[in-house]
């Protein structure tokens, strides 16, 4: 069954207040609560769906992640009905010019559990998220960035099981192996993940000394991330299997590197095209000129300014834009005519001469605004 949008599930608008969200959930929870609908699978599903939606939308951080990234943003952060645990972690900064801004983990136990009532479930490790900010030019031409972060690796002593050599596991005494406990919340009860066993349903009789029973060891890791040419702001690069190791030898999660692009002082970008503006003089605009313009990749190109060009007109230079997918966009140069604020004596004489030749037009007629160059 496809997952329904959380707002749709609760029947609230995106801008609904916390109170409205709570009210909407309360209504659904009363209607579909399993204790009121014994044996009704559909009601149970509806109850779970509403609870999951509520747990995300009632939490500012999860709500923000959901609004921005949809289900992927809150994957594994979900409801108490799920076998998910919520994890947050910081990342340290990375070197030099790039700042690694840390954030949340949005990964989670998206893998599978063992079918034996949670005994020793093998699951995929959490996905990790890393944010980087890269210079405009690097985003256009592509780059490699070394990032440093820490991830959970499987403990080498217990191979991720968390149990000391030969020690077994026993059913969790708190939840009797179900991985969930029920709490009364006012007029109804809600199941949530058991804290004694973290939802696993079992506890280790004798924890591994190396890892204290977690089965994981935190390790610093450096990796080189290739940022493709033409990458867009907000896009992410996924590096498979570089997230946390999975419990009990499960596969590692992925590392998501989110890219933010620093604006450039002079260049702007629209899809594959680059834009910049250069000043020209009144005489260059009137007479035409060859000018030299620096491109984003620090080449100098010769550009012919046609005689009689108007202020704000754009010249197109083919194939000097963003390279991506085997082609390249264009560079657009906007010409900004600079009227001299101070004239030399000679300059003034020449312009006065020009004014005489042109004749005085002291009653100009309006022209359409659309003729202004853009
Ligand atoms: Zn261990
Ligand atoms: Zn338990």
XYZ file of C-alpha atoms and ligand atoms in Angstrom, residues 155 158 208 210-211, ligand 1:
6
model
C 32.619 -4.292 16.689
C 31.715 -9.630 18.927
C 30.864 -7.602 24.945
C 34.907 -4.029 23.734
C 31.697 -2.284 22.724
Zn 31.567 -5.986 20.764
